[in-house]
């Protein structure tokens, strides 16, 4: 077998194992009537800060799985606020795959705990995490204003495949030269059905809309 | 052979081919007395804006290879300013490897053009690009203030292996809750020899220091 064929063979095996694991994750979520949300962004776009704010709104309804290459900093931040959180340290891997999330869900012990929303905060990376289905109901991309308004078409694999786009750090508009309409239009051009919400965890803008959207989606899935 | 062994085998082959190509890149640089600089950061940390500013200082001494998953936006920005630039679109790959840079160097035609500095702007990603040596003299990491002051220890593979750390968008300090000393101390804790320069392409802060550092390094390498 050629090296190229061996590579394709291994890749297909990895993805098949990933998707089988994602199906088991989905079954755990459905058994517990939990909405699964996978959030993907660059490093520092504000995922953890958003979750701190969301925790204040959802309280014990929220559980979080944190993905980072190294450190337990993000989970520790959430746990200190009383949010149920579990840290995955990938140790070099640039994305979360379903088997690692499945193991984390066992650690979190979702069964019978009454959570209604499980947010998986992926490793900070706009490229690799996009390929791995984690059993989620909502694939979410986040783009923060300081990253620049030219990023949507640079990372089309992610932004064309998400259900929800969060335009984050919207309170920094006054400091930034960022054309929000341009970025949103570019996202809609490759992803016509995407829902877009402008948020700032710091100012609170959009957080109520985000909470309402998650609750409506939960009702849509579980009635 | 087990799947795991096949994976290691393929990975070793990829890296051997990468490093052989990087050696050829280094030979082209040395033949032309060009300093090679590889810049790695998150999406939107300000790499291209920095290069626009640097182009104003270095003029025809500067040549640039741009790496992006998609679009020619970054190279077009530089070319419109009269900077010699070549765009690599990786089409999904999350990093630049040496063979792609070697091909771009052929496109740029460095031989005899009088450039003294070749900057390779890597794909926006703090993880994967760190593993690929591109024949550069200076491996450079960039962290922008909006990304947050907790990022150094989250991405240790990059920040422990760089020669130069650029703390970018330093002019946004007033808008951000970012402890510059903390981030710099964390970088030095895993990389004692690292040179750190605080820069803002927008305000110009640190750009003279960066130019001087590049010129001094050029003199150190080529006399």
JSON list of C-alpha atoms in Angstrom, two decimals, chain B residues 34-208:
[
{"chain": "B", "resi": 34, "resn": "UNK", "atom": "CA", "xyz": [18.78, 36.52, 3.78]},
{"chain": "B", "resi": 35, "resn": "UNK", "atom": "CA", "xyz": [17.59, 36.21, 7.37]},
{"chain": "B", "resi": 36, "resn": "UNK", "atom": "CA", "xyz": [14.62, 33.84, 7.62]},
{"chain": "B", "resi": 37, "resn": "UNK", "atom": "CA", "xyz": [11.88, 34.67, 10.14]},
{"chain": "B", "resi": 38, "resn": "UNK", "atom": "CA", "xyz": [8.91, 32.37, 10.86]},
{"chain": "B", "resi": 39, "resn": "UNK", "atom": "CA", "xyz": [6.02, 34.14, 12.65]},
{"chain": "B", "resi": 40, "resn": "UNK", "atom": "CA", "xyz": [3.39, 32.05, 14.45]},
{"chain": "B", "resi": 41, "resn": "UNK", "atom": "CA", "xyz": [0.29, 33.34, 16.25]},
{"chain": "B", "resi": 42, "resn": "UNK", "atom": "CA", "xyz": [-3.45, 32.96, 16.66]},
{"chain": "B", "resi": 43, "resn": "UNK", "atom": "CA", "xyz": [-5.71, 34.23, 13.90]},
{"chain": "B", "resi": 44, "resn": "UNK", "atom": "CA", "xyz": [-6.01, 37.99, 14.15]},
{"chain": "B", "resi": 45, "resn": "UNK", "atom": "CA", "xyz": [-3.03, 38.64, 16.42]},
{"chain": "B", "resi": 46, "resn": "UNK", "atom": "CA", "xyz": [-1.82, 41.21, 13.92]},
{"chain": "B", "resi": 47, "resn": "UNK", "atom": "CA", "xyz": [0.81, 39.45, 11.82]},
{"chain": "B", "resi": 48, "resn": "UNK", "atom": "CA", "xyz": [-0.12, 41.02, 8.49]},
{"chain": "B", "resi": 49, "resn": "UNK", "atom": "CA", "xyz": [-0.56, 44.50, 9.97]},
{"chain": "B", "resi": 50, "resn": "UNK", "atom": "CA", "xyz": [2.88, 44.15, 11.55]},
{"chain": "B", "resi": 51, "resn": "UNK", "atom": "CA", "xyz": [4.32, 43.24, 8.14]},
{"chain": "B", "resi": 52, "resn": "UNK", "atom": "CA", "xyz": [2.65, 46.24, 6.52]},
{"chain": "B", "resi": 53, "resn": "UNK", "atom": "CA", "xyz": [4.40, 48.43, 9.08]},
{"chain": "B", "resi": 54, "resn": "UNK", "atom": "CA", "xyz": [7.70, 46.56, 8.72]},
{"chain": "B", "resi": 55, "resn": "UNK", "atom": "CA", "xyz": [7.49, 46.97, 4.94]},
{"chain": "B", "resi": 56, "resn": "UNK", "atom": "CA", "xyz": [7.47, 50.73, 5.45]},
{"chain": "B", "resi": 57, "resn": "UNK", "atom": "CA", "xyz": [10.78, 50.43, 7.30]},
{"chain": "B", "resi": 58, "resn": "UNK", "atom": "CA", "xyz": [12.58, 47.72, 5.34]},
{"chain": "B", "resi": 59, "resn": "UNK", "atom": "CA", "xyz": [11.26, 48.54, 1.86]},
{"chain": "B", "resi": 60, "resn": "UNK", "atom": "CA", "xyz": [12.80, 46.32, -0.83]},
{"chain": "B", "resi": 61, "resn": "UNK", "atom": "CA", "xyz": [14.90, 44.47, 1.78]},
{"chain": "B", "resi": 62, "resn": "UNK", "atom": "CA", "xyz": [11.72, 42.62, 2.84]},
{"chain": "B", "resi": 63, "resn": "UNK", "atom": "CA", "xyz": [10.07, 39.64, 1.15]},
{"chain": "B", "resi": 64, "resn": "UNK", "atom": "CA", "xyz": [7.09, 37.79, 2.62]},
{"chain": "B", "resi": 65, "resn": "UNK", "atom": "CA", "xyz": [5.48, 34.39, 2.24]},
{"chain": "B", "resi": 66, "resn": "UNK", "atom": "CA", "xyz": [1.89, 34.34, 3.49]},
{"chain": "B", "resi": 67, "resn": "UNK", "atom": "CA", "xyz": [0.19, 31.17, 4.72]},
{"chain": "B", "resi": 68, "resn": "UNK", "atom": "CA", "xyz": [-3.58, 30.85, 4.99]},
{"chain": "B", "resi": 69, "resn": "UNK", "atom": "CA", "xyz": [-6.09, 28.04, 4.75]},
{"chain": "B", "resi": 70, "resn": "UNK", "atom": "CA", "xyz": [-8.02, 30.05, 2.16]},
{"chain": "B", "resi": 71, "resn": "UNK", "atom": "CA", "xyz": [-7.98, 33.44, 0.40]},
{"chain": "B", "resi": 72, "resn": "UNK", "atom": "CA", "xyz": [-5.15, 35.57, -0.98]},
{"chain": "B", "resi": 73, "resn": "UNK", "atom": "CA", "xyz": [-6.17, 38.51, 1.21]},
{"chain": "B", "resi": 74, "resn": "UNK", "atom": "CA", "xyz": [-2.94, 38.84, 3.18]},
{"chain": "B", "resi": 75, "resn": "UNK", "atom": "CA", "xyz": [-0.55, 38.73, 0.22]},
{"chain": "B", "resi": 76, "resn": "UNK", "atom": "CA", "xyz": [-2.79, 41.14, -1.70]},
{"chain": "B", "resi": 77, "resn": "UNK", "atom": "CA", "xyz": [-2.63, 43.62, 1.21]},
{"chain": "B", "resi": 78, "resn": "UNK", "atom": "CA", "xyz": [1.19, 43.56, 1.15]},
{"chain": "B", "resi": 79, "resn": "UNK", "atom": "CA", "xyz": [1.55, 43.61, -2.64]},
{"chain": "B", "resi": 80, "resn": "UNK", "atom": "CA", "xyz": [-0.70, 46.69, -2.79]},
{"chain": "B", "resi": 81, "resn": "UNK", "atom": "CA", "xyz": [1.91, 48.42, -0.59]},
{"chain": "B", "resi": 82, "resn": "UNK", "atom": "CA", "xyz": [4.74, 47.40, -2.91]},
{"chain": "B", "resi": 83, "resn": "UNK", "atom": "CA", "xyz": [6.04, 44.59, -0.69]},
{"chain": "B", "resi": 84, "resn": "UNK", "atom": "CA", "xyz": [7.23, 41.42, -2.44]},
{"chain": "B", "resi": 85, "resn": "UNK", "atom": "CA", "xyz": [4.83, 38.74, -1.21]},
{"chain": "B", "resi": 86, "resn": "UNK", "atom": "CA", "xyz": [3.71, 35.24, -2.19]},
{"chain": "B", "resi": 87, "resn": "UNK", "atom": "CA", "xyz": [0.52, 33.57, -0.93]},
{"chain": "B", "resi": 88, "resn": "UNK", "atom": "CA", "xyz": [0.29, 29.90, 0.00]},
{"chain": "B", "resi": 89, "resn": "UNK", "atom": "CA", "xyz": [-3.28, 28.62, 0.33]},
{"chain": "B", "resi": 90, "resn": "UNK", "atom": "CA", "xyz": [-3.05, 25.38, 2.30]},
{"chain": "B", "resi": 91, "resn": "UNK", "atom": "CA", "xyz": [-6.60, 24.33, 1.35]},
{"chain": "B", "resi": 92, "resn": "UNK", "atom": "CA", "xyz": [-7.36, 22.92, 4.78]},
{"chain": "B", "resi": 93, "resn": "UNK", "atom": "CA", "xyz": [-3.96, 22.20, 6.28]},
{"chain": "B", "resi": 94, "resn": "UNK", "atom": "CA", "xyz": [-3.52, 23.87, 9.65]},
{"chain": "B", "resi": 95, "resn": "UNK", "atom": "CA", "xyz": [0.17, 24.78, 9.28]},
{"chain": "B", "resi": 96, "resn": "UNK", "atom": "CA", "xyz": [2.88, 25.46, 6.73]},
{"chain": "B", "resi": 97, "resn": "UNK", "atom": "CA", "xyz": [5.39, 22.72, 6.05]},
{"chain": "B", "resi": 98, "resn": "UNK", "atom": "CA", "xyz": [8.80, 23.21, 4.50]},
{"chain": "B", "resi": 99, "resn": "UNK", "atom": "CA", "xyz": [7.93, 21.74, 1.06]},
{"chain": "B", "resi": 100, "resn": "UNK", "atom": "CA", "xyz": [5.14, 24.29, 0.61]},
{"chain": "B", "resi": 101, "resn": "UNK", "atom": "CA", "xyz": [7.47, 27.12, 1.64]},
{"chain": "B", "resi": 102, "resn": "UNK", "atom": "CA", "xyz": [10.20, 25.78, -0.65]},
{"chain": "B", "resi": 103, "resn": "UNK", "atom": "CA", "xyz": [7.77, 25.91, -3.58]},
{"chain": "B", "resi": 104, "resn": "UNK", "atom": "CA", "xyz": [6.76, 29.45, -2.63]},
{"chain": "B", "resi": 105, "resn": "UNK", "atom": "CA", "xyz": [10.41, 30.52, -2.52]},
{"chain": "B", "resi": 106, "resn": "UNK", "atom": "CA", "xyz": [10.78, 29.32, -6.10]},
{"chain": "B", "resi": 107, "resn": "UNK", "atom": "CA", "xyz": [7.75, 31.44, -6.98]},
{"chain": "B", "resi": 108, "resn": "UNK", "atom": "CA", "xyz": [9.20, 34.49, -5.22]},
{"chain": "B", "resi": 109, "resn": "UNK", "atom": "CA", "xyz": [12.54, 34.08, -7.04]},
{"chain": "B", "resi": 110, "resn": "UNK", "atom": "CA", "xyz": [14.78, 35.18, -4.18]},
{"chain": "B", "resi": 111, "resn": "UNK", "atom": "CA", "xyz": [18.05, 34.61, -6.03]},
{"chain": "B", "resi": 112, "resn": "UNK", "atom": "CA", "xyz": [19.79, 37.88, -6.76]},
{"chain": "B", "resi": 113, "resn": "UNK", "atom": "CA", "xyz": [16.80, 40.08, -5.86]},
{"chain": "B", "resi": 114, "resn": "UNK", "atom": "CA", "xyz": [18.59, 41.83, -2.99]},
{"chain": "B", "resi": 115, "resn": "UNK", "atom": "CA", "xyz": [16.15, 40.93, -0.21]},
{"chain": "B", "resi": 116, "resn": "UNK", "atom": "CA", "xyz": [17.74, 40.71, 3.23]},
{"chain": "B", "resi": 117, "resn": "UNK", "atom": "CA", "xyz": [14.76, 39.50, 5.26]},
{"chain": "B", "resi": 118, "resn": "UNK", "atom": "CA", "xyz": [12.26, 36.78, 4.40]},
{"chain": "B", "resi": 119, "resn": "UNK", "atom": "CA", "xyz": [9.29, 36.62, 6.76]},
{"chain": "B", "resi": 120, "resn": "UNK", "atom": "CA", "xyz": [7.05, 33.58, 6.61]},
{"chain": "B", "resi": 121, "resn": "UNK", "atom": "CA", "xyz": [3.65, 34.40, 8.10]},
{"chain": "B", "resi": 122, "resn": "UNK", "atom": "CA", "xyz": [2.37, 31.03, 9.21]},
{"chain": "B", "resi": 123, "resn": "UNK", "atom": "CA", "xyz": [-1.28, 29.90, 9.29]},
{"chain": "B", "resi": 124, "resn": "UNK", "atom": "CA", "xyz": [-3.11, 31.44, 12.26]},
{"chain": "B", "resi": 125, "resn": "UNK", "atom": "CA", "xyz": [-2.81, 28.65, 14.81]},
{"chain": "B", "resi": 126, "resn": "UNK", "atom": "CA", "xyz": [-0.86, 28.39, 18.08]},
{"chain": "B", "resi": 127, "resn": "UNK", "atom": "CA", "xyz": [-0.50, 24.60, 17.99]},
{"chain": "B", "resi": 128, "resn": "UNK", "atom": "CA", "xyz": [0.30, 22.75, 14.77]},
{"chain": "B", "resi": 129, "resn": "UNK", "atom": "CA", "xyz": [2.74, 25.20, 13.07]},
{"chain": "B", "resi": 130, "resn": "UNK", "atom": "CA", "xyz": [5.09, 24.92, 16.04]},
{"chain": "B", "resi": 131, "resn": "UNK", "atom": "CA", "xyz": [6.23, 21.41, 15.01]},
{"chain": "B", "resi": 132, "resn": "UNK", "atom": "CA", "xyz": [7.45, 22.28, 11.50]},
{"chain": "B", "resi": 133, "resn": "UNK", "atom": "CA", "xyz": [10.93, 23.74, 11.03]},
{"chain": "B", "resi": 134, "resn": "UNK", "atom": "CA", "xyz": [10.94, 25.89, 7.90]},
{"chain": "B", "resi": 135, "resn": "UNK", "atom": "CA", "xyz": [14.67, 26.65, 7.67]},
{"chain": "B", "resi": 136, "resn": "UNK", "atom": "CA", "xyz": [14.26, 29.92, 9.59]},
{"chain": "B", "resi": 137, "resn": "UNK", "atom": "CA", "xyz": [16.88, 31.70, 11.69]},
{"chain": "B", "resi": 138, "resn": "UNK", "atom": "CA", "xyz": [14.29, 33.22, 14.03]},
{"chain": "B", "resi": 139, "resn": "UNK", "atom": "CA", "xyz": [11.24, 31.32, 15.22]},
{"chain": "B", "resi": 140, "resn": "UNK", "atom": "CA", "xyz": [8.88, 34.04, 16.40]},
{"chain": "B", "resi": 141, "resn": "UNK", "atom": "CA", "xyz": [5.69, 33.79, 18.44]},
{"chain": "B", "resi": 142, "resn": "UNK", "atom": "CA", "xyz": [3.20, 36.61, 18.67]},
{"chain": "B", "resi": 143, "resn": "UNK", "atom": "CA", "xyz": [0.60, 37.07, 21.41]},
{"chain": "B", "resi": 144, "resn": "UNK", "atom": "CA", "xyz": [-1.85, 39.97, 21.18]},
{"chain": "B", "resi": 145, "resn": "UNK", "atom": "CA", "xyz": [-3.32, 41.61, 24.26]},
{"chain": "B", "resi": 146, "resn": "UNK", "atom": "CA", "xyz": [-6.96, 40.79, 23.37]},
{"chain": "B", "resi": 147, "resn": "UNK", "atom": "CA", "xyz": [-6.15, 37.07, 23.55]},
{"chain": "B", "resi": 148, "resn": "UNK", "atom": "CA", "xyz": [-5.61, 37.24, 27.28]},
{"chain": "B", "resi": 149, "resn": "UNK", "atom": "CA", "xyz": [-2.61, 36.96, 29.58]},
{"chain": "B", "resi": 150, "resn": "UNK", "atom": "CA", "xyz": [-3.15, 33.26, 30.37]},
{"chain": "B", "resi": 151, "resn": "UNK", "atom": "CA", "xyz": [-2.14, 31.87, 26.99]},
{"chain": "B", "resi": 152, "resn": "UNK", "atom": "CA", "xyz": [1.62, 31.24, 27.33]},
{"chain": "B", "resi": 153, "resn": "UNK", "atom": "CA", "xyz": [1.37, 28.11, 29.49]},
{"chain": "B", "resi": 154, "resn": "UNK", "atom": "CA", "xyz": [-1.61, 26.83, 27.51]},
{"chain": "B", "resi": 155, "resn": "UNK", "atom": "CA", "xyz": [0.55, 26.56, 24.39]},
{"chain": "B", "resi": 156, "resn": "UNK", "atom": "CA", "xyz": [3.94, 25.55, 25.77]},
{"chain": "B", "resi": 157, "resn": "UNK", "atom": "CA", "xyz": [5.18, 23.74, 22.66]},
{"chain": "B", "resi": 158, "resn": "UNK", "atom": "CA", "xyz": [5.26, 27.06, 20.82]},
{"chain": "B", "resi": 159, "resn": "UNK", "atom": "CA", "xyz": [6.24, 29.49, 23.55]},
{"chain": "B", "resi": 160, "resn": "UNK", "atom": "CA", "xyz": [9.05, 27.32, 24.94]},
{"chain": "B", "resi": 161, "resn": "UNK", "atom": "CA", "xyz": [10.67, 26.95, 21.51]},
{"chain": "B", "resi": 162, "resn": "UNK", "atom": "CA", "xyz": [10.66, 30.49, 20.09]},
{"chain": "B", "resi": 163, "resn": "UNK", "atom": "CA", "xyz": [13.62, 32.86, 19.80]},
{"chain": "B", "resi": 164, "resn": "UNK", "atom": "CA", "xyz": [11.45, 35.99, 19.85]},
{"chain": "B", "resi": 165, "resn": "UNK", "atom": "CA", "xyz": [8.12, 36.81, 21.51]},
{"chain": "B", "resi": 166, "resn": "UNK", "atom": "CA", "xyz": [6.16, 39.77, 20.17]},
{"chain": "B", "resi": 167, "resn": "UNK", "atom": "CA", "xyz": [3.56, 41.15, 22.58]},
{"chain": "B", "resi": 168, "resn": "UNK", "atom": "CA", "xyz": [1.31, 42.76, 20.00]},
{"chain": "B", "resi": 169, "resn": "UNK", "atom": "CA", "xyz": [-1.49, 45.33, 20.00]},
{"chain": "B", "resi": 170, "resn": "UNK", "atom": "CA", "xyz": [0.25, 46.82, 23.02]},
{"chain": "B", "resi": 171, "resn": "UNK", "atom": "CA", "xyz": [-1.64, 50.07, 22.31]},
{"chain": "B", "resi": 172, "resn": "UNK", "atom": "CA", "xyz": [-4.85, 48.33, 23.41]},
{"chain": "B", "resi": 173, "resn": "UNK", "atom": "CA", "xyz": [-3.62, 48.10, 27.01]},
{"chain": "B", "resi": 174, "resn": "UNK", "atom": "CA", "xyz": [-6.15, 50.73, 28.10]},
{"chain": "B", "resi": 175, "resn": "UNK", "atom": "CA", "xyz": [-9.05, 48.66, 26.71]},
{"chain": "B", "resi": 176, "resn": "UNK", "atom": "CA", "xyz": [-7.86, 45.33, 28.11]},
{"chain": "B", "resi": 177, "resn": "UNK", "atom": "CA", "xyz": [-7.39, 43.62, 31.42]},
{"chain": "B", "resi": 178, "resn": "UNK", "atom": "CA", "xyz": [-4.03, 42.07, 30.48]},
{"chain": "B", "resi": 179, "resn": "UNK", "atom": "CA", "xyz": [-1.06, 41.66, 32.80]},
{"chain": "B", "resi": 180, "resn": "UNK", "atom": "CA", "xyz": [1.91, 42.06, 30.43]},
{"chain": "B", "resi": 181, "resn": "UNK", "atom": "CA", "xyz": [4.47, 41.30, 33.16]},
{"chain": "B", "resi": 182, "resn": "UNK", "atom": "CA", "xyz": [2.67, 38.06, 34.05]},
{"chain": "B", "resi": 183, "resn": "UNK", "atom": "CA", "xyz": [2.64, 36.81, 30.46]},
{"chain": "B", "resi": 184, "resn": "UNK", "atom": "CA", "xyz": [6.28, 37.74, 29.91]},
{"chain": "B", "resi": 185, "resn": "UNK", "atom": "CA", "xyz": [7.36, 36.08, 33.17]},
{"chain": "B", "resi": 186, "resn": "UNK", "atom": "CA", "xyz": [5.49, 32.91, 32.22]},
{"chain": "B", "resi": 187, "resn": "UNK", "atom": "CA", "xyz": [7.24, 32.85, 28.85]},
{"chain": "B", "resi": 188, "resn": "UNK", "atom": "CA", "xyz": [10.66, 33.29, 30.49]},
{"chain": "B", "resi": 189, "resn": "UNK", "atom": "CA", "xyz": [9.83, 30.51, 32.98]},
{"chain": "B", "resi": 190, "resn": "UNK", "atom": "CA", "xyz": [9.66, 27.97, 30.13]},
{"chain": "B", "resi": 191, "resn": "UNK", "atom": "CA", "xyz": [12.07, 29.75, 27.76]},
{"chain": "B", "resi": 192, "resn": "UNK", "atom": "CA", "xyz": [14.80, 31.63, 29.66]},
{"chain": "B", "resi": 193, "resn": "UNK", "atom": "CA", "xyz": [16.64, 32.87, 26.57]},
{"chain": "B", "resi": 194, "resn": "UNK", "atom": "CA", "xyz": [13.65, 34.35, 24.76]},
{"chain": "B", "resi": 195, "resn": "UNK", "atom": "CA", "xyz": [13.85, 37.94, 23.52]},
{"chain": "B", "resi": 196, "resn": "UNK", "atom": "CA", "xyz": [10.61, 39.85, 24.13]},
{"chain": "B", "resi": 197, "resn": "UNK", "atom": "CA", "xyz": [9.53, 43.00, 22.28]},
{"chain": "B", "resi": 198, "resn": "UNK", "atom": "CA", "xyz": [6.29, 44.88, 22.91]},
{"chain": "B", "resi": 199, "resn": "UNK", "atom": "CA", "xyz": [4.88, 46.19, 19.64]},
{"chain": "B", "resi": 200, "resn": "UNK", "atom": "CA", "xyz": [1.97, 48.02, 18.12]},
{"chain": "B", "resi": 201, "resn": "UNK", "atom": "CA", "xyz": [1.86, 48.36, 14.36]},
{"chain": "B", "resi": 202, "resn": "UNK", "atom": "CA", "xyz": [-0.92, 50.90, 14.83]},
{"chain": "B", "resi": 203, "resn": "UNK", "atom": "CA", "xyz": [0.86, 53.28, 17.21]},
{"chain": "B", "resi": 204, "resn": "UNK", "atom": "CA", "xyz": [4.36, 52.38, 16.03]},
{"chain": "B", "resi": 205, "resn": "UNK", "atom": "CA", "xyz": [5.49, 51.44, 19.55]},
{"chain": "B", "resi": 206, "resn": "UNK", "atom": "CA", "xyz": [8.34, 48.94, 19.45]},
{"chain": "B", "resi": 207, "resn": "UNK", "atom": "CA", "xyz": [8.64, 48.89, 15.66]},
{"chain": "B", "resi": 208, "resn": "UNK", "atom": "CA", "xyz": [12.05, 50.60, 15.76]}
]
